Amino acid sequence: MVRNELRGVVAGEADNAVKAVALARTLRPDLMVVDDRLPHMVGLDGVRLSRIAGLDAALSVVHELPRAKVLLVSHTEAALAADNHRNGNGRMELCLYPRADAVAGQPERQVIFAALREKATPALRRRVITVSETGVLVGGLSMLGGLGLMLTILLAPAGVTLAAAGGLVLLLSLGARATAAVWPTLVRSGERQAGTLEERDDIEANLQRLPVI
C-alpha cells in the first residue's frame, strides 16, 4: 500500500508495538502505517493503555514526533489476510474515515483512522475459475479414458480421438485458469498506466485534509 498507493519508500517494518515505537524514534518517518492488532505492549510513559496495542503505539509516536502522521489501519474481515497470503490475488483498498472522535481524552493530533478491505472479485473472473477447474477435471479424465481405450484393438481409434480431445480441453482450461489467476495483477498494471495517479493523489490529499486526533 505504501509503495503502490502512496508512492512512498518503506524505511522500516516491525512485528510488534514495542519495535514499532522504537523504529519510529530512530527513523522518524513522515508517515507511519500501524496495524491496530499489533501484539500488546506495556510501559509507555504518559500514554493510557488500551486493549488495542496499535492504538497505544500510534498515540506514543505522535507524542514524541509531532510532525509525523500515523495511519491506524483496521482489517476486521477475518478472511482478508489469510486469503491474500494464500493466493496473492486479492485486491485491497484503503478507506479513510471522514472524521475521528477524541480517544482517551487526547487533544487533536496526527492519528488518522482507516480501514483496509478487500475489493470484490469480479463475477466474470469467479465464473472463469469455476469453469476452468471443471474443464481440467473433465479433460484429465477424458485423456485417461482415451489412453485406456487405446490399449484395446477394436476401440483404439476412438481412444485416440478421446485422448486428443481431452488433452485439448485440459490445455484450454489450464490456460484460462492461469489467466484468471494473474488477472488482478494485469488490472493493477493497467490502472497504474492509465491513471491511478489521480486515485493516489486523492488518498494523499485526504491524509492532509482529514480531522486528526
PDB file of N, CA and C in Angstrom, residues 80-136:
ATOM      1  N   LEU A  80      -9.573 -11.785   5.143  1.00  0.00           N
ATOM      2  CA  LEU A  80      -8.795 -10.898   4.297  1.00  0.00           C
ATOM      3  C   LEU A  80      -7.331 -11.276   4.234  1.00  0.00           C
ATOM      4  N   ALA A  81      -6.669 -11.262   5.387  1.00  0.00           N
ATOM      5  CA  ALA A  81      -5.237 -11.542   5.402  1.00  0.00           C
ATOM      6  C   ALA A  81      -4.933 -12.969   4.980  1.00  0.00           C
ATOM      7  N   ALA A  82      -5.720 -13.927   5.452  1.00  0.00           N
ATOM      8  CA  ALA A  82      -5.464 -15.331   5.133  1.00  0.00           C
ATOM      9  C   ALA A  82      -5.602 -15.594   3.644  1.00  0.00           C
ATOM     10  N   ASP A  83      -6.631 -15.030   3.020  1.00  0.00           N
ATOM     11  CA  ASP A  83      -6.860 -15.280   1.603  1.00  0.00           C
ATOM     12  C   ASP A  83      -5.748 -14.685   0.759  1.00  0.00           C
ATOM     13  N   ASN A  84      -5.334 -13.463   1.066  1.00  0.00           N
ATOM     14  CA  ASN A  84      -4.273 -12.837   0.289  1.00  0.00           C
ATOM     15  C   ASN A  84      -2.940 -13.522   0.515  1.00  0.00           C
ATOM     16  N   HIS A  85      -2.731 -14.071   1.714  1.00  0.00           N
ATOM     17  CA  HIS A  85      -1.497 -14.791   1.987  1.00  0.00           C
ATOM     18  C   HIS A  85      -1.441 -16.087   1.188  1.00  0.00           C
ATOM     19  N   ARG A  86      -2.613 -16.715   1.006  1.00  0.00           N
ATOM     20  CA  ARG A  86      -2.646 -17.993   0.296  1.00  0.00           C
ATOM     21  C   ARG A  86      -2.415 -17.823  -1.197  1.00  0.00           C
ATOM     22  N   ASN A  87      -3.117 -16.903  -1.839  1.00  0.00           N
ATOM     23  CA  ASN A  87      -3.062 -16.868  -3.297  1.00  0.00           C
ATOM     24  C   ASN A  87      -2.516 -15.575  -3.879  1.00  0.00           C
ATOM     25  N   GLY A  88      -2.373 -14.558  -3.053  1.00  0.00           N
ATOM     26  CA  GLY A  88      -1.788 -13.320  -3.550  1.00  0.00           C
ATOM     27  C   GLY A  88      -2.627 -12.605  -4.595  1.00  0.00           C
ATOM     28  N   ASN A  89      -3.883 -13.011  -4.788  1.00  0.00           N
ATOM     29  CA  ASN A  89      -4.692 -12.445  -5.848  1.00  0.00           C
ATOM     30  C   ASN A  89      -5.645 -11.364  -5.362  1.00  0.00           C
ATOM     31  N   GLY A  90      -5.791 -11.204  -4.055  1.00  0.00           N
ATOM     32  CA  GLY A  90      -6.762 -10.252  -3.544  1.00  0.00           C
ATOM     33  C   GLY A  90      -6.339  -8.817  -3.809  1.00  0.00           C
ATOM     34  N   ARG A  91      -7.334  -7.956  -4.030  1.00  0.00           N
ATOM     35  CA  ARG A  91      -7.062  -6.541  -4.198  1.00  0.00           C
ATOM     36  C   ARG A  91      -7.638  -5.824  -2.998  1.00  0.00           C
ATOM     37  N   MET A  92      -6.868  -4.906  -2.450  1.00  0.00           N
ATOM     38  CA  MET A  92      -7.304  -4.220  -1.251  1.00  0.00           C
ATOM     39  C   MET A  92      -7.403  -2.728  -1.516  1.00  0.00           C
ATOM     40  N   GLU A  93      -8.316  -2.085  -0.817  1.00  0.00           N
ATOM     41  CA  GLU A  93      -8.465  -0.648  -0.938  1.00  0.00           C
ATOM     42  C   GLU A  93      -8.469  -0.029   0.451  1.00  0.00           C
ATOM     43  N   LEU A  94      -7.960   1.192   0.520  1.00  0.00           N
ATOM     44  CA  LEU A  94      -7.861   1.910   1.782  1.00  0.00           C
ATOM     45  C   LEU A  94      -9.044   2.852   1.917  1.00  0.00           C
ATOM     46  N   CYS A  95      -9.760   2.754   3.026  1.00  0.00           N
ATOM     47  CA  CYS A  95     -10.943   3.589   3.265  1.00  0.00           C
ATOM     48  C   CYS A  95     -10.678   4.469   4.475  1.00  0.00           C
ATOM     49  N   LEU A  96     -10.490   5.757   4.245  1.00  0.00           N
ATOM     50  CA  LEU A  96     -10.224   6.685   5.333  1.00  0.00           C
ATOM     51  C   LEU A  96     -11.538   7.130   5.960  1.00  0.00           C
ATOM     52  N   TYR A  97     -11.567   7.159   7.280  1.00  0.00           N
ATOM     53  CA  TYR A  97     -12.765   7.625   7.969  1.00  0.00           C
ATOM     54  C   TYR A  97     -12.892   9.137   7.779  1.00  0.00           C
ATOM     55  N   PRO A  98     -14.101   9.659   7.530  1.00  0.00           N
ATOM     56  CA  PRO A  98     -14.260  11.092   7.288  1.00  0.00           C
ATOM     57  C   PRO A  98     -13.989  11.951   8.515  1.00  0.00           C
ATOM     58  N   ARG A  99     -14.106  11.363   9.711  1.00  0.00           N
ATOM     59  CA  ARG A  99     -13.829  12.126  10.917  1.00  0.00           C
ATOM     60  C   ARG A  99     -13.389  11.159  12.003  1.00  0.00           C
ATOM     61  N   ALA A 100     -12.807  11.688  13.050  1.00  0.00           N
ATOM     62  CA  ALA A 100     -12.367  10.842  14.162  1.00  0.00           C
ATOM     63  C   ALA A 100     -12.635  11.569  15.465  1.00  0.00           C
ATOM     64  N   ASP A 101     -13.257  10.902  16.403  1.00  0.00           N
ATOM     65  CA  ASP A 101     -13.521  11.499  17.708  1.00  0.00           C
ATOM     66  C   ASP A 101     -12.292  11.384  18.591  1.00  0.00           C
ATOM     67  N   ALA A 102     -12.263  12.180  19.640  1.00  0.00           N
ATOM     68  CA  ALA A 102     -11.137  12.136  20.563  1.00  0.00           C
ATOM     69  C   ALA A 102     -11.068  10.769  21.233  1.00  0.00           C
ATOM     70  N   VAL A 103      -9.850  10.293  21.433  1.00  0.00           N
ATOM     71  CA  VAL A 103      -9.627   8.997  22.057  1.00  0.00           C
ATOM     72  C   VAL A 103      -8.876   9.208  23.360  1.00  0.00           C
ATOM     73  N   ALA A 104      -9.416   8.642  24.424  1.00  0.00           N
ATOM     74  CA  ALA A 104      -8.761   8.665  25.730  1.00  0.00           C
ATOM     75  C   ALA A 104      -8.434  10.086  26.183  1.00  0.00           C
ATOM     76  N   GLY A 105      -9.261  11.060  25.786  1.00  0.00           N
ATOM     77  CA  GLY A 105      -9.071  12.431  26.230  1.00  0.00           C
ATOM     78  C   GLY A 105      -7.881  13.128  25.616  1.00  0.00           C
ATOM     79  N   GLN A 106      -7.295  12.577  24.555  1.00  0.00           N
ATOM     80  CA  GLN A 106      -6.128  13.191  23.939  1.00  0.00           C
ATOM     81  C   GLN A 106      -6.549  14.391  23.086  1.00  0.00           C
ATOM     82  N   PRO A 107      -5.712  15.426  23.019  1.00  0.00           N
ATOM     83  CA  PRO A 107      -6.011  16.559  22.135  1.00  0.00           C
ATOM     84  C   PRO A 107      -5.849  16.145  20.675  1.00  0.00           C
ATOM     85  N   GLU A 108      -6.266  17.042  19.771  1.00  0.00           N
ATOM     86  CA  GLU A 108      -6.157  16.726  18.350  1.00  0.00           C
ATOM     87  C   GLU A 108      -4.698  16.548  17.954  1.00  0.00           C
ATOM     88  N   ARG A 109      -4.440  15.410  17.278  1.00  0.00           N
ATOM     89  CA  ARG A 109      -3.075  15.125  16.866  1.00  0.00           C
ATOM     90  C   ARG A 109      -3.072  14.495  15.477  1.00  0.00           C
ATOM     91  N   GLN A 110      -2.033  13.712  15.197  1.00  0.00           N
ATOM     92  CA  GLN A 110      -1.847  13.226  13.840  1.00  0.00           C
ATOM     93  C   GLN A 110      -2.211  11.762  13.637  1.00  0.00           C
ATOM     94  N   VAL A 111      -3.125  11.203  14.410  1.00  0.00           N
ATOM     95  CA  VAL A 111      -3.540   9.817  14.213  1.00  0.00           C
ATOM     96  C   VAL A 111      -4.776   9.795  13.324  1.00  0.00           C
ATOM     97  N   ILE A 112      -4.686   9.143  12.182  1.00  0.00           N
ATOM     98  CA  ILE A 112      -5.788   9.053  11.231  1.00  0.00           C
ATOM     99  C   ILE A 112      -6.296   7.625  11.216  1.00  0.00           C
ATOM    100  N   PHE A 113      -7.588   7.457  11.363  1.00  0.00           N
ATOM    101  CA  PHE A 113      -8.173   6.122  11.375  1.00  0.00           C
ATOM    102  C   PHE A 113      -8.586   5.724   9.961  1.00  0.00           C
ATOM    103  N   ALA A 114      -8.301   4.464   9.618  1.00  0.00           N
ATOM    104  CA  ALA A 114      -8.624   3.956   8.288  1.00  0.00           C
ATOM    105  C   ALA A 114      -8.990   2.492   8.395  1.00  0.00           C
ATOM    106  N   ALA A 115      -9.595   1.980   7.342  1.00  0.00           N
ATOM    107  CA  ALA A 115      -9.944   0.559   7.279  1.00  0.00           C
ATOM    108  C   ALA A 115      -9.427  -0.008   5.973  1.00  0.00           C
ATOM    109  N   LEU A 116      -8.950  -1.233   6.045  1.00  0.00           N
ATOM    110  CA  LEU A 116      -8.446  -1.923   4.865  1.00  0.00           C
ATOM    111  C   LEU A 116      -9.427  -3.021   4.526  1.00  0.00           C
ATOM    112  N   ARG A 117      -9.900  -3.038   3.309  1.00  0.00           N
ATOM    113  CA  ARG A 117     -10.860  -4.070   2.926  1.00  0.00           C
ATOM    114  C   ARG A 117     -10.518  -4.591   1.536  1.00  0.00           C
ATOM    115  N   GLU A 118     -10.966  -5.785   1.278  1.00  0.00           N
ATOM    116  CA  GLU A 118     -10.673  -6.427   0.002  1.00  0.00           C
ATOM    117  C   GLU A 118     -11.737  -6.061  -1.016  1.00  0.00           C
ATOM    118  N   LYS A 119     -11.289  -5.684  -2.188  1.00  0.00           N
ATOM    119  CA  LYS A 119     -12.230  -5.397  -3.256  1.00  0.00           C
ATOM    120  C   LYS A 119     -12.894  -6.685  -3.720  1.00  0.00           C
ATOM    121  N   ALA A 120     -14.149  -6.563  -4.083  1.00  0.00           N
ATOM    122  CA  ALA A 120     -14.902  -7.742  -4.506  1.00  0.00           C
ATOM    123  C   ALA A 120     -14.303  -8.346  -5.771  1.00  0.00           C
ATOM    124  N   THR A 121     -14.230  -9.672  -5.813  1.00  0.00           N
ATOM    125  CA  THR A 121     -13.743 -10.358  -7.001  1.00  0.00           C
ATOM    126  C   THR A 121     -14.795 -10.263  -8.092  1.00  0.00           C
ATOM    127  N   PRO A 122     -14.428  -9.834  -9.307  1.00  0.00           N
ATOM    128  CA  PRO A 122     -15.409  -9.726 -10.383  1.00  0.00           C
ATOM    129  C   PRO A 122     -16.100 -11.056 -10.629  1.00  0.00           C
ATOM    130  N   ALA A 123     -17.404 -10.983 -10.919  1.00  0.00           N
ATOM    131  CA  ALA A 123     -18.180 -12.207 -11.143  1.00  0.00           C
ATOM    132  C   ALA A 123     -17.650 -12.996 -12.328  1.00  0.00           C
ATOM    133  N   LEU A 124     -17.200 -12.296 -13.380  1.00  0.00           N
ATOM    134  CA  LEU A 124     -16.691 -12.991 -14.558  1.00  0.00           C
ATOM    135  C   LEU A 124     -15.459 -13.809 -14.218  1.00  0.00           C
ATOM    136  N   ARG A 125     -14.564 -13.231 -13.387  1.00  0.00           N
ATOM    137  CA  ARG A 125     -13.355 -13.966 -13.017  1.00  0.00           C
ATOM    138  C   ARG A 125     -13.698 -15.198 -12.202  1.00  0.00           C
ATOM    139  N   ARG A 126     -14.640 -15.074 -11.274  1.00  0.00           N
ATOM    140  CA  ARG A 126     -15.057 -16.240 -10.494  1.00  0.00           C
ATOM    141  C   ARG A 126     -15.638 -17.317 -11.394  1.00  0.00           C
ATOM    142  N   ARG A 127     -16.411 -16.894 -12.388  1.00  0.00           N
ATOM    143  CA  ARG A 127     -17.015 -17.851 -13.307  1.00  0.00           C
ATOM    144  C   ARG A 127     -15.953 -18.567 -14.135  1.00  0.00           C
ATOM    145  N   VAL A 128     -14.956 -17.808 -14.605  1.00  0.00           N
ATOM    146  CA  VAL A 128     -13.876 -18.409 -15.393  1.00  0.00           C
ATOM    147  C   VAL A 128     -13.116 -19.435 -14.568  1.00  0.00           C
ATOM    148  N   ILE A 129     -12.847 -19.108 -13.307  1.00  0.00           N
ATOM    149  CA  ILE A 129     -12.129 -20.043 -12.441  1.00  0.00           C
ATOM    150  C   ILE A 129     -12.924 -21.324 -12.254  1.00  0.00           C
ATOM    151  N   THR A 130     -14.227 -21.189 -12.003  1.00  0.00           N
ATOM    152  CA  THR A 130     -15.066 -22.377 -11.798  1.00  0.00           C
ATOM    153  C   THR A 130     -15.112 -23.252 -13.041  1.00  0.00           C
ATOM    154  N   VAL A 131     -15.339 -22.627 -14.197  1.00  0.00           N
ATOM    155  CA  VAL A 131     -15.431 -23.395 -15.446  1.00  0.00           C
ATOM    156  C   VAL A 131     -14.098 -24.039 -15.794  1.00  0.00           C
ATOM    157  N   SER A 132     -12.995 -23.308 -15.589  1.00  0.00           N
ATOM    158  CA  SER A 132     -11.687 -23.864 -15.934  1.00  0.00           C
ATOM    159  C   SER A 132     -11.326 -25.043 -15.041  1.00  0.00           C
ATOM    160  N   GLU A 133     -11.679 -24.964 -13.765  1.00  0.00           N
ATOM    161  CA  GLU A 133     -11.400 -26.089 -12.872  1.00  0.00           C
ATOM    162  C   GLU A 133     -12.203 -27.325 -13.279  1.00  0.00           C
ATOM    163  N   THR A 134     -13.446 -27.107 -13.694  1.00  0.00           N
ATOM    164  CA  THR A 134     -14.247 -28.225 -14.203  1.00  0.00           C
ATOM    165  C   THR A 134     -13.642 -28.785 -15.481  1.00  0.00           C
ATOM    166  N   GLY A 135     -13.166 -27.890 -16.345  1.00  0.00           N
ATOM    167  CA  GLY A 135     -12.541 -28.329 -17.588  1.00  0.00           C
ATOM    168  C   GLY A 135     -11.282 -29.144 -17.360  1.00  0.00           C
ATOM    169  N   VAL A 136     -10.493 -28.752 -16.366  1.00  0.00           N
ATOM    170  CA  VAL A 136      -9.288 -29.523 -16.039  1.00  0.00           C
ATOM    171  C   VAL A 136      -9.661 -30.936 -15.619  1.00  0.00           C
TER     172      VAL A 136
END
